[in-house]
XYZ file of C-alpha atoms in Angstrom:
751
model
C -49.348 -2.119 85.744
C -49.165 -5.821 84.660
C -47.104 -6.749 81.641
C -49.289 -9.479 79.702
C -45.732 -10.774 78.388
C -44.687 -11.764 81.837
C -45.104 -15.363 83.056
C -48.545 -16.231 84.606
C -47.101 -16.825 88.232
C -45.434 -13.457 88.067
C -48.819 -11.871 86.875
C -50.761 -13.602 89.851
C -48.173 -12.215 92.466
C -48.602 -8.705 91.034
C -52.377 -8.908 91.080
C -52.311 -10.241 94.656
C -50.154 -7.261 95.760
C -52.567 -4.920 94.023
C -55.522 -6.434 95.827
C -53.784 -6.186 99.191
C -52.858 -2.450 98.630
C -56.558 -1.713 97.635
C -57.913 -3.454 100.846
C -55.492 -1.539 103.089
C -56.680 1.732 101.390
C -60.256 0.934 101.841
C -59.730 0.291 105.472
C -57.907 3.498 105.889
C -60.616 5.529 104.047
C -63.172 3.820 106.163
C -61.466 5.004 109.381
C -60.982 8.560 107.985
C -64.426 8.886 106.481
C -66.853 11.334 108.214
C -70.215 9.375 107.688
C -71.203 5.700 107.771
C -72.836 6.045 104.322
C -69.659 7.007 102.615
C -67.866 4.155 104.367
C -70.607 1.829 103.322
C -70.397 3.044 99.665
C -66.635 2.569 99.561
C -66.958 -0.813 100.979
C -69.261 -1.814 98.198
C -67.121 -0.335 95.458
C -64.225 -2.101 96.901
C -65.991 -5.330 97.096
C -66.777 -5.193 93.415
C -63.277 -4.400 92.554
C -62.123 -7.478 94.808
C -64.690 -9.767 92.986
C -63.278 -8.729 89.588
C -59.871 -9.111 90.385
C -60.687 -12.487 92.088
C -62.180 -13.677 88.739
C -59.227 -12.515 86.785
C -56.919 -14.222 89.190
C -58.777 -17.501 88.887
C -58.790 -17.325 85.062
C -55.064 -16.578 85.193
C -54.432 -19.440 87.534
C -56.352 -21.784 85.278
C -54.313 -20.865 82.196
C -51.124 -21.211 84.050
C -52.079 -24.765 84.992
C -52.921 -25.430 81.295
C -49.618 -24.275 80.223
C -47.758 -26.236 82.825
C -49.614 -29.302 81.900
C -48.842 -28.813 78.043
C -45.298 -28.165 78.707
C -44.859 -31.322 80.932
C -46.753 -33.358 78.154
C -44.456 -31.819 75.528
C -41.333 -32.698 77.477
C -42.451 -36.241 78.190
C -43.136 -36.613 74.340
C -39.716 -35.289 73.622
C -38.248 -37.790 76.154
C -40.141 -40.655 74.638
C -39.073 -39.636 71.195
C -35.516 -39.412 72.166
C -35.626 -42.760 74.112
C -37.060 -44.317 70.977
C -34.469 -43.110 68.569
C -31.918 -45.776 67.271
C -28.976 -43.511 67.544
C -27.622 -40.869 69.991
C -29.213 -37.364 70.043
C -27.992 -34.269 71.671
C -29.095 -30.629 71.486
C -26.584 -27.846 72.224
C -28.142 -24.330 72.787
C -25.703 -21.436 72.949
C -22.841 -23.897 72.762
C -24.095 -25.699 75.964
C -25.813 -29.051 76.249
C -29.659 -28.782 76.543
C -30.979 -32.302 76.239
C -29.662 -35.632 75.076
C -31.110 -39.329 75.121
C -29.667 -42.349 76.863
C -27.939 -43.711 73.825
C -25.965 -40.464 73.625
C -24.805 -40.813 77.267
C -23.896 -44.528 77.006
C -21.971 -44.392 73.658
C -18.730 -43.727 75.682
C -19.104 -44.914 79.327
C -16.199 -42.752 80.506
C -18.091 -39.672 79.368
C -21.533 -40.338 80.781
C -20.872 -38.368 84.037
C -19.836 -35.383 82.129
C -22.854 -35.319 79.833
C -25.111 -33.067 82.061
C -27.151 -29.959 80.907
C -24.738 -27.057 80.576
C -21.826 -28.889 79.276
C -19.991 -26.898 76.486
C -19.702 -28.283 73.132
C -15.895 -27.827 72.874
C -15.496 -29.630 76.200
C -17.603 -32.454 74.876
C -15.403 -32.860 71.714
C -12.175 -32.577 73.873
C -13.465 -35.363 76.046
C -14.386 -37.430 73.005
C -10.817 -37.164 71.626
C -9.390 -38.270 74.952
C -11.826 -41.146 75.610
C -10.115 -44.477 76.175
C -12.773 -46.140 74.153
C -12.083 -44.165 70.954
C -9.665 -45.920 68.591
C -9.462 -43.566 65.592
C -11.329 -40.833 63.682
C -11.199 -39.928 59.878
C -9.521 -36.581 60.723
C -12.487 -34.308 60.048
C -13.784 -33.971 63.696
C -12.175 -30.568 64.542
C -13.008 -29.066 61.130
C -16.637 -30.290 61.311
C -17.181 -28.533 64.674
C -15.765 -25.303 63.491
C -17.737 -25.447 60.166
C -20.960 -26.244 62.147
C -20.442 -23.151 64.537
C -19.632 -20.659 61.668
C -21.831 -22.025 59.025
C -25.160 -20.543 58.011
C -28.471 -21.807 59.586
C -29.873 -24.874 57.879
C -26.458 -25.648 56.102
C -25.663 -29.108 54.952
C -25.160 -31.790 57.465
C -21.428 -32.177 58.618
C -20.256 -35.678 59.396
C -17.130 -37.623 60.469
C -16.572 -41.322 61.306
C -15.075 -42.761 64.558
C -13.831 -46.190 65.368
C -14.472 -47.514 68.930
C -13.178 -50.487 70.703
C -14.398 -53.886 69.977
C -14.432 -52.964 66.282
C -17.474 -50.710 66.574
C -17.972 -47.717 64.073
C -20.209 -44.782 64.414
C -21.012 -41.719 62.129
C -21.311 -38.488 63.912
C -23.621 -35.953 62.066
C -23.860 -32.301 62.997
C -26.134 -29.603 61.822
C -26.885 -25.944 62.890
C -30.733 -25.667 63.021
C -30.943 -22.131 64.240
C -28.671 -19.270 65.237
C -28.438 -20.758 68.709
C -28.915 -24.590 68.369
C -26.603 -27.404 67.081
C -27.831 -30.951 66.840
C -25.546 -33.939 67.017
C -26.744 -37.330 65.926
C -24.785 -40.623 66.579
C -25.523 -43.374 64.008
C -23.941 -46.859 64.462
C -22.461 -48.154 61.157
C -20.692 -51.243 62.437
C -22.611 -53.571 60.450
C -22.078 -51.579 57.218
C -18.467 -51.311 57.667
C -18.016 -55.035 58.419
C -20.111 -56.029 55.466
C -18.011 -53.757 53.181
C -14.853 -55.283 54.672
C -16.096 -58.822 53.996
C -17.165 -57.961 50.365
C -13.796 -56.306 49.834
C -11.988 -59.369 51.002
C -14.140 -61.580 48.810
C -13.550 -59.288 45.842
C -9.794 -59.434 46.492
C -9.861 -63.274 46.595
C -11.816 -63.314 43.496
C -9.644 -60.724 41.762
C -6.686 -62.967 42.723
C -8.248 -65.821 40.982
C -9.135 -63.791 38.028
C -5.757 -62.421 37.662
C -4.198 -65.898 38.059
C -6.486 -67.062 35.189
C -5.618 -64.161 33.160
C -1.936 -64.527 33.749
C -2.009 -68.317 32.700
C -3.939 -67.552 29.583
C -2.106 -64.482 28.235
C -0.668 -64.858 24.810
C 2.571 -63.239 26.039
C 5.075 -65.014 28.240
C 5.485 -63.287 31.685
C 8.031 -63.936 34.470
C 8.687 -61.783 37.497
C 11.932 -61.649 39.198
C 12.750 -60.168 42.667
C 15.211 -57.394 43.518
C 17.923 -60.068 43.742
C 17.098 -61.588 40.444
C 15.334 -64.634 41.636
C 12.207 -66.023 39.944
C 8.993 -65.085 41.812
C 6.308 -66.307 39.436
C 5.574 -67.103 35.643
C 3.117 -68.383 33.272
C 3.248 -71.426 31.059
C 3.544 -69.389 27.939
C 6.905 -68.011 29.074
C 8.488 -71.417 29.473
C 6.843 -72.737 26.227
C 8.244 -69.662 24.147
C 11.774 -70.216 25.402
C 11.558 -74.085 25.605
C 12.677 -74.254 29.305
C 12.136 -77.337 31.431
C 9.499 -76.938 34.311
C 12.035 -77.776 36.891
C 14.129 -74.797 36.005
C 11.554 -72.096 36.513
C 10.935 -72.661 40.085
C 10.527 -70.034 42.697
C 14.020 -68.752 43.862
C 15.813 -69.661 40.561
C 18.220 -66.969 39.694
C 18.362 -65.029 36.373
C 21.899 -66.113 35.782
C 20.778 -69.810 35.831
C 18.139 -69.219 33.413
C 20.524 -67.345 31.048
C 23.280 -69.948 31.461
C 20.786 -72.804 30.535
C 19.672 -70.794 27.480
C 23.260 -70.235 26.390
C 24.441 -73.910 26.945
C 21.478 -75.315 24.869
C 21.832 -72.534 22.313
C 18.125 -71.627 22.491
C 18.819 -67.952 21.492
C 20.904 -67.058 18.663
C 21.751 -63.483 19.947
C 24.467 -64.134 22.596
C 24.479 -60.357 23.689
C 21.025 -60.772 25.003
C 22.245 -63.452 27.695
C 24.700 -61.098 29.262
C 23.311 -60.493 32.827
C 25.515 -57.409 33.320
C 23.663 -55.864 30.442
C 20.300 -56.644 31.901
C 21.422 -55.012 35.408
C 22.863 -51.984 33.782
C 20.015 -51.227 31.530
C 17.348 -51.762 34.226
C 19.218 -49.629 36.754
C 19.805 -46.726 34.438
C 16.949 -46.892 32.073
C 14.302 -48.809 33.960
C 13.660 -51.069 31.111
C 15.206 -53.287 28.410
C 13.899 -54.253 24.931
C 15.501 -56.593 22.599
C 14.402 -58.679 19.627
C 15.844 -62.096 19.727
C 15.627 -65.090 17.426
C 14.894 -68.562 18.991
C 16.762 -71.654 17.828
C 13.426 -72.993 16.711
C 12.811 -70.243 14.121
C 10.577 -67.976 16.304
C 11.177 -64.294 16.725
C 10.541 -62.938 20.102
C 10.257 -59.443 21.447
C 11.685 -59.265 24.901
C 10.536 -56.334 27.260
C 12.027 -56.057 30.788
C 10.414 -53.415 33.266
C 11.390 -52.421 36.716
C 8.770 -52.979 39.322
C 7.807 -50.655 42.207
C 9.664 -53.213 44.691
C 12.736 -52.847 42.584
C 12.197 -56.254 41.185
C 11.561 -56.572 37.492
C 9.052 -58.251 34.985
C 9.958 -59.975 31.788
C 7.607 -60.203 28.980
C 8.142 -62.367 25.838
C 5.876 -61.877 22.681
C 5.924 -64.213 19.595
C 6.245 -61.809 16.697
C 7.288 -64.299 14.159
C 4.397 -63.594 11.814
C 4.883 -59.827 12.253
C 8.609 -60.100 11.654
C 7.968 -62.104 8.484
C 5.287 -59.648 7.258
C 7.658 -56.802 8.017
C 10.439 -58.384 6.140
C 7.992 -59.003 3.233
C 6.863 -55.294 3.491
C 10.410 -54.181 3.585
C 11.155 -56.075 0.482
C 8.217 -54.803 -1.306
C 9.228 -51.292 -0.077
C 12.545 -51.701 -1.375
C 11.218 -52.934 -4.734
C 8.711 -50.033 -4.802
C 11.390 -47.537 -3.830
C 13.572 -48.807 -6.843
C 10.613 -48.267 -9.077
C 9.875 -44.933 -7.586
C 13.502 -44.076 -7.964
C 13.447 -44.908 -11.571
C 10.047 -43.067 -11.898
C 11.594 -40.143 -10.195
C 14.522 -40.095 -12.513
C 12.222 -40.118 -15.464
C 10.065 -37.453 -13.953
C 13.199 -35.283 -13.168
C 14.272 -35.659 -16.739
C 10.782 -34.647 -17.911
C 10.658 -31.811 -15.396
C 14.114 -30.699 -16.668
C 12.958 -30.793 -20.135
C 9.770 -28.976 -19.144
C 11.912 -26.314 -17.345
C 13.983 -25.759 -20.223
C 10.905 -25.439 -22.316
C 9.272 -23.040 -19.753
C 12.538 -21.029 -19.602
C 12.550 -20.947 -23.393
C 8.967 -19.683 -23.266
C 9.778 -17.196 -20.573
C 12.703 -15.892 -22.682
C 10.559 -15.802 -25.602
C 7.835 -13.975 -23.803
C 10.303 -11.585 -22.370
C 11.784 -11.003 -25.902
C 8.132 -10.517 -27.129
C 7.243 -8.070 -24.268
C 10.623 -6.292 -24.909
C 9.691 -6.239 -28.514
C 6.275 -4.697 -27.790
C 7.800 -2.310 -25.297
C 10.519 -1.436 -27.740
C 8.010 -1.027 -30.444
C 5.925 1.294 -28.097
C 9.058 3.275 -27.108
C 9.987 3.426 -30.788
C 6.507 4.770 -31.756
C 6.478 7.137 -28.826
C 9.828 8.411 -29.732
C 9.250 8.296 -33.456
C 5.787 9.867 -33.238
C 7.404 13.278 -32.764
C 9.481 12.924 -35.920
C 6.723 11.264 -37.742
C 4.182 13.982 -36.770
C 6.596 16.927 -37.303
C 6.703 16.737 -41.137
C 2.897 16.055 -41.292
C 2.327 19.039 -38.939
C 4.451 21.118 -41.270
C 2.694 19.795 -44.310
C -0.632 20.406 -43.082
C 0.323 24.081 -42.209
C 1.844 24.588 -45.627
C -1.051 22.901 -47.494
C -3.531 25.206 -45.408
C -1.512 28.253 -46.442
C -1.164 26.968 -50.052
C -5.063 26.353 -50.129
C -5.708 29.951 -48.917
C -3.356 31.462 -51.495
C -4.665 29.379 -54.576
C -8.373 29.588 -54.000
C -9.119 30.884 -57.544
C -6.088 29.071 -59.044
C -6.478 26.012 -61.413
C -4.320 23.980 -59.001
C -6.890 24.344 -56.164
C -8.364 20.935 -56.955
C -4.842 19.314 -56.664
C -4.418 21.239 -53.388
C -7.672 19.830 -52.019
C -6.794 16.211 -53.027
C -3.265 16.720 -51.326
C -4.988 17.876 -48.235
C -7.224 14.922 -48.272
C -4.323 12.530 -48.655
C -2.471 14.131 -45.757
C -5.589 13.926 -43.524
C -5.854 10.224 -44.239
C -2.229 9.905 -43.476
C -2.829 11.675 -40.257
C -5.745 9.442 -39.136
C -3.899 6.223 -39.987
C -0.933 7.357 -38.014
C -3.139 8.342 -34.997
C -4.917 4.977 -35.263
C -1.607 3.126 -35.296
C -0.320 5.069 -32.409
C -3.479 4.534 -30.286
C -3.484 0.798 -30.994
C 0.213 0.600 -30.050
C -0.312 2.430 -26.810
C -3.415 0.334 -25.833
C -1.632 -2.958 -26.534
C 1.465 -1.914 -24.698
C 2.218 -3.882 -21.407
C 2.791 -0.677 -19.550
C -0.362 1.221 -20.659
C -1.255 3.763 -18.315
C -4.527 5.390 -18.653
C -5.330 8.166 -16.334
C -9.141 8.200 -15.592
C -10.439 11.340 -13.993
C -13.779 13.238 -13.846
C -14.509 14.249 -17.328
C -17.215 16.411 -18.582
C -19.073 14.439 -21.111
C -20.885 17.397 -22.689
C -17.746 19.278 -23.410
C -16.184 16.254 -25.212
C -19.296 15.647 -27.233
C -19.641 19.363 -28.202
C -15.864 19.382 -29.163
C -16.169 16.376 -31.307
C -19.316 17.640 -33.157
C -17.513 21.063 -33.825
C -14.300 19.327 -35.201
C -16.368 17.044 -37.520
C -18.850 19.736 -38.522
C -16.759 20.512 -41.739
C -16.781 16.770 -42.732
C -20.472 16.539 -42.247
C -21.060 19.667 -44.339
C -18.758 18.315 -47.140
C -20.966 15.116 -47.226
C -24.234 16.985 -46.856
C -25.108 15.107 -43.674
C -26.904 16.801 -40.827
C -24.868 16.525 -37.610
C -26.662 17.322 -34.271
C -25.875 16.979 -30.643
C -28.202 16.750 -27.597
C -26.489 18.963 -24.808
C -25.803 16.978 -21.704
C -24.331 18.090 -18.397
C -22.735 15.091 -16.774
C -19.445 13.962 -15.359
C -18.078 10.399 -16.051
C -15.065 8.586 -14.825
C -12.745 8.094 -17.804
C -9.527 9.018 -19.682
C -10.287 12.351 -21.455
C -8.056 11.837 -24.300
C -8.933 8.209 -25.289
C -12.773 8.697 -24.609
C -12.661 11.811 -26.929
C -10.971 9.654 -29.579
C -13.599 6.938 -29.077
C -16.399 9.370 -29.563
C -14.570 10.836 -32.485
C -14.123 7.484 -34.228
C -17.851 6.574 -33.770
C -18.986 10.024 -35.115
C -16.447 9.880 -38.156
C -17.710 6.424 -38.998
C -21.310 7.560 -38.693
C -20.841 10.512 -41.037
C -18.576 8.398 -43.437
C -21.233 5.535 -43.928
C -24.414 7.972 -44.085
C -25.401 8.851 -47.617
C -26.017 12.484 -48.649
C -29.103 13.861 -46.897
C -28.794 11.466 -44.029
C -28.549 12.539 -40.391
C -26.251 11.739 -37.432
C -27.171 12.399 -33.787
C -24.998 12.331 -30.865
C -26.597 12.129 -27.381
C -26.876 10.363 -23.904
C -29.401 8.405 -21.971
C -29.418 8.001 -18.141
C -29.780 4.376 -16.666
C -29.747 4.591 -12.902
C -26.133 5.257 -11.805
C -24.944 4.748 -15.360
C -25.080 6.948 -18.505
C -25.025 5.639 -22.094
C -23.527 7.713 -24.831
C -25.173 6.879 -28.192
C -24.414 7.718 -31.805
C -27.349 7.361 -34.111
C -27.173 7.426 -37.946
C -29.314 6.800 -40.722
C -26.573 4.977 -42.827
C -26.036 1.778 -44.718
C -26.462 -0.413 -41.572
C -24.663 -3.554 -40.493
C -25.802 -7.210 -40.975
C -26.028 -9.296 -37.795
C -23.068 -11.676 -38.731
C -20.868 -8.394 -39.274
C -21.819 -6.914 -36.015
C -19.861 -9.692 -34.117
C -16.564 -8.879 -35.851
C -16.591 -5.300 -36.777
C -14.584 -4.517 -33.548
C -11.582 -6.486 -34.834
C -8.565 -5.002 -36.455
C -8.628 -4.397 -40.263
C -12.332 -5.539 -40.389
C -15.144 -3.947 -42.428
C -18.697 -4.891 -43.080
C -19.505 -6.604 -46.409
C -21.563 -3.621 -47.476
C -18.799 -0.965 -46.994
C -17.517 0.601 -50.083
C -13.883 -0.222 -51.068
C -11.455 2.524 -50.019
C -13.625 3.614 -46.992
C -10.727 3.094 -44.511
C -8.476 0.510 -42.893
C -11.058 -0.731 -40.349
C -9.238 0.376 -37.110
C -11.464 2.815 -35.712
C -13.869 0.453 -33.833
C -11.003 -1.681 -32.860
C -9.611 1.325 -30.945
C -12.864 2.047 -29.360
C -13.147 -1.553 -28.154
C -9.754 -1.556 -26.807
C -10.195 1.765 -25.079
C -13.477 0.722 -23.398
C -12.060 -2.520 -22.116
C -9.122 -0.664 -20.586
C -11.422 1.928 -18.962
C -14.266 -0.505 -17.819
C -16.934 0.831 -20.206
C -19.267 -1.312 -22.163
C -19.504 -0.750 -25.888
C -22.187 -2.181 -27.903
C -23.990 -1.836 -31.363
C -27.500 -2.283 -32.739
C -28.043 -1.880 -36.512
C -30.333 -2.867 -39.200
C -29.010 -3.114 -42.889
C -30.346 -0.221 -45.017
C -31.789 1.609 -42.043
C -28.949 2.755 -39.848
C -26.882 1.974 -36.588
C -26.729 2.858 -32.975
C -23.313 2.647 -31.298
C -23.291 3.100 -27.464
C -20.848 3.345 -24.742
C -21.884 2.744 -21.039
C -20.017 4.632 -18.340
C -20.293 5.205 -14.603
C -21.852 8.683 -13.577
C -19.901 10.831 -11.217
C -21.831 13.155 -8.794
C -21.011 16.826 -9.204
C -21.102 19.638 -11.674
C -18.815 20.101 -14.741
C -15.808 22.439 -14.044
C -15.200 25.568 -16.135
C -13.620 26.542 -18.396
C -14.886 24.533 -21.278
C -12.107 22.597 -22.995
C -13.259 23.249 -26.516
C -13.977 26.495 -28.242
C -16.113 27.237 -31.131
C -14.560 28.418 -34.526
C -13.931 32.005 -34.690
C -16.288 33.978 -36.712
C -14.078 37.024 -37.424
C -11.882 37.625 -40.460
C -8.926 35.204 -40.489
C -6.628 38.063 -41.357
C -7.229 40.304 -38.466
C -4.880 38.631 -35.784
C -3.153 41.862 -34.571
C -0.861 39.941 -32.145
C 2.843 39.524 -31.511
C 3.222 35.603 -31.575
C 6.442 33.901 -30.175
C 6.964 30.619 -31.962
C 9.566 28.318 -30.404
C 10.130 25.239 -32.681
C 13.334 23.408 -33.500
C 12.092 21.767 -36.815
C 12.696 24.422 -39.617
C 9.963 23.118 -41.828
C 7.313 23.302 -38.881
C 8.734 26.690 -37.935
C 8.413 28.003 -41.476
C 5.130 26.631 -41.990
C 3.699 28.009 -38.641
C 5.100 31.238 -39.383
C 3.557 31.422 -42.769
C 0.175 30.582 -41.402
C 0.146 32.915 -38.620
C 1.369 35.831 -40.791
C -1.392 34.846 -43.175
C -3.877 35.355 -40.179
C -2.250 38.824 -39.704
C 0.054 38.077 -36.730
C 3.532 39.350 -36.250
C 5.545 36.309 -35.680
C 8.919 35.906 -33.660
C 10.327 32.637 -34.876
C 12.867 30.977 -32.586
C 14.541 27.479 -32.570
C 15.501 27.455 -28.869
C 14.890 29.136 -25.609
C 18.076 31.221 -25.912
C 16.973 32.487 -29.414
C 13.585 33.314 -27.896
C 14.891 35.348 -25.169
C 17.117 37.235 -27.586
C 14.095 38.164 -29.661
C 12.341 39.356 -26.630
C 15.280 41.486 -25.507
C 15.495 42.958 -29.083
C 11.874 44.092 -29.152
C 11.834 45.264 -25.446
C 8.346 43.964 -24.745
C 6.599 40.640 -24.020
C 4.851 38.850 -26.872
C 0.882 38.428 -26.732
C 1.177 34.756 -26.719
C 3.787 31.798 -27.002
C 3.322 28.943 -29.302
C 6.094 26.283 -28.333
C 6.909 22.817 -29.111
C 7.796 20.481 -26.171
C 10.817 18.564 -27.452
C 13.583 21.024 -28.392
C 17.372 20.427 -29.220
C 20.004 19.660 -26.734
C 17.685 18.830 -23.910
C 15.878 22.095 -24.074
C 11.991 22.114 -23.812
C 9.083 24.282 -24.555
C 8.263 24.240 -20.684
C 11.759 25.792 -20.051
C 10.974 28.388 -22.855
C 7.736 29.411 -21.384
C 9.108 29.779 -17.857
C 12.308 31.665 -19.042
C 10.145 34.105 -21.321
C 7.683 34.812 -18.397
C 10.713 35.227 -16.090
C 12.413 37.586 -18.530
C 9.266 39.729 -19.141
C 7.848 39.406 -15.519
C 4.559 38.843 -17.278
C 2.497 35.609 -17.268
C 2.405 35.532 -20.882
C -0.491 33.040 -22.457
C 1.050 29.896 -23.804
C -0.047 26.946 -25.979
C 2.194 23.799 -25.998
C 2.032 22.226 -29.444
C 3.571 18.681 -29.099
C 3.402 15.063 -30.216
C 3.880 14.061 -26.532
C 0.523 12.616 -25.007
C 1.866 11.850 -21.458
C -0.386 12.811 -18.620
C 2.649 14.343 -16.892
C 2.691 17.125 -19.497
C -0.960 17.968 -18.987
C -0.365 18.212 -15.253
C 2.646 20.371 -15.796
C 0.307 22.494 -18.004
C -2.264 22.716 -15.276
C 0.415 23.899 -12.632
C 1.953 26.588 -15.180
C -1.220 27.698 -16.842
C -0.660 26.740 -20.461
C -2.706 24.549 -22.947
C -1.592 21.384 -24.588
C -2.343 20.810 -28.199
C -1.249 17.610 -29.988
C 0.362 17.497 -33.404
C -0.473 17.627 -36.114
C -2.369 20.619 -34.959
C -5.867 21.296 -36.059
C -6.078 24.926 -37.466
C -9.881 25.006 -36.712
C -9.075 24.649 -33.029
C -5.591 26.564 -32.945
C -7.183 29.877 -34.246
C -10.184 30.052 -31.841
C -8.029 29.035 -28.869
C -5.502 31.683 -29.523
C -8.145 34.212 -29.785
C -9.677 33.071 -26.381
C -6.401 33.093 -24.602
C -5.441 36.628 -25.743
C -8.716 38.257 -24.911
C -8.388 41.186 -22.354
C -10.296 39.216 -19.607
C -8.049 36.218 -19.844
C -4.525 37.885 -20.307
C -4.506 38.690 -16.631
C -4.440 34.962 -16.022
C -7.818 34.898 -14.238
C -9.282 32.221 -16.749
C -6.182 30.812 -18.056
C -6.470 27.204 -16.473
C -4.522 24.515 -18.418
C -6.597 22.925 -21.208
C -5.960 19.724 -23.027
C -7.390 20.167 -26.431
C -6.807 16.647 -27.609
C -6.078 15.956 -31.269
């Protein structure tokens, strides 16, 4: 029934009302009660309640008195504190004046009557602006009030300065202390303002003295003129530099008078500088005037005139005599040095022109040398076909002759003849290889090469040589891919194996194998030959170089040079380890390629069947009569039926005559009148509507021909053809399982 949050006096009133109601109820019950005992009992209970309420009322009254006393004491303390403050203080609650001290009331006497509790803060600021005692403000009064009303609680103090009559100054500070309260403090700063003003005036006076002292002691001459061209002030240095009398440079003297005096007394040699109209025009249009003048006394002066903010102008004179003399000396030295440099430049130009002529001659010589090398390479490439054609024909004829004269007394002569042509063939191949590797446009074609296939092919090719020398030739099988040029890598391996066999005595051994070293693989050729001394190991890779212990007539010394050139072009590392009288180990280090070798194998084992059982129809397309005759003789000796043709047209005529496709085509690449073996193979297949197996026998070693063979499905053999490779290749390509074309991928069979 009684809210403990109500004020104490309101709680006492409510309790009194409750007690009065209880008394009335007790009296009413007493009148209505039926017996005296019940009335007495009710009175006793009511008496106890009245005593309890009375005690509560007394306690509440005491607390109320204590609160009233504390409140009065707090208000008195606040009043005393406000009265003791040095500045004015006011508290505005909900935008209305709550309390302020006397200093706040008396700051502006014409506002004292309005400063009563409840005055709105906006009305107070309006009255402040309109007070007759207010002289000026710093312009932040309105913005400070707005920021104080809208700013957050506890924000920074906002202040502005006001000036009152009688040169009094006050700083007004405002701060929002809570969501409803704004406190305003008035602090008098008259003493501080007057002190600052006095210090500023003293400082200005001192600065004037300082400026005057500096002005007089400047090394440059200074003179200022008014807008009308009259002297305002000058320093002594200005008068001394021009040699003017003291009486002339007085305040009010005109510029024209000064210039006339200088002209009459010939103080300045440059008469153009004394034209007053020039001064006015330059200063009016450019705002400055700069001249270098020479004084009659020998001094050199720099004259600078600048327009001042009040439209007057300032003239500055600097003595630059020493600087001018130094400049003249420097210019003289520069002229002398320029002359020297010009002469030196002429000499250098002559030397440069001579050097340019020498360089041009060297360039032309280099171009002629490169052209000669390229011409040589092109000549060898073009001549290789003509060079290899008769050798190829001779090899075929010698092979045929050797087979037909086995039991004839001339068989020995035939063997020697075959050996001579073999030497010629090897020397020609070596020269062609060196020419290609040294050519400026050498284009090796690295690809993924099956190393085991190359090794096996080289061993099979050189097995007859090893058998003749009674040297054991072995190969350790390997299944690895390397990144290299198939033709030149095969030639390098072949040269190492041939050298090993050649320099290993009867009963010795040659071993070809590989070792893995991380992501590298090292191909090694071991032999038990004569060995190489340490001094010879450093030079055996040079052309036409052989070791000291090599027998005379053992070769021209080109094989290892070809190996070295090939490995340098391909990025392989070639090395040798050898001990004289024990043997040698030649090695080639190459990068391994991940993957498995691709089939089919590019080298085939020699046929074991009878050489005269080749029951095939062979179309031979060859424009060289000797090669065509020798090839025909050899194929017929093997048992084949040969259709010899010198051109594609002749080959097509033979096919039409027999009315059936041949079993295999052997074609030369370069035919007459622009005809090629590729065209012959394509035309025969088109005529017979059959993909006839084909082998291209050519001296052309270009990668483009190999790629063409891969596209058309024919094999490339280089001239002079090795019969030990030709016969098994024909047998393999004409097998029933291969004639359908399933296994007839292009094969480059090398040399």
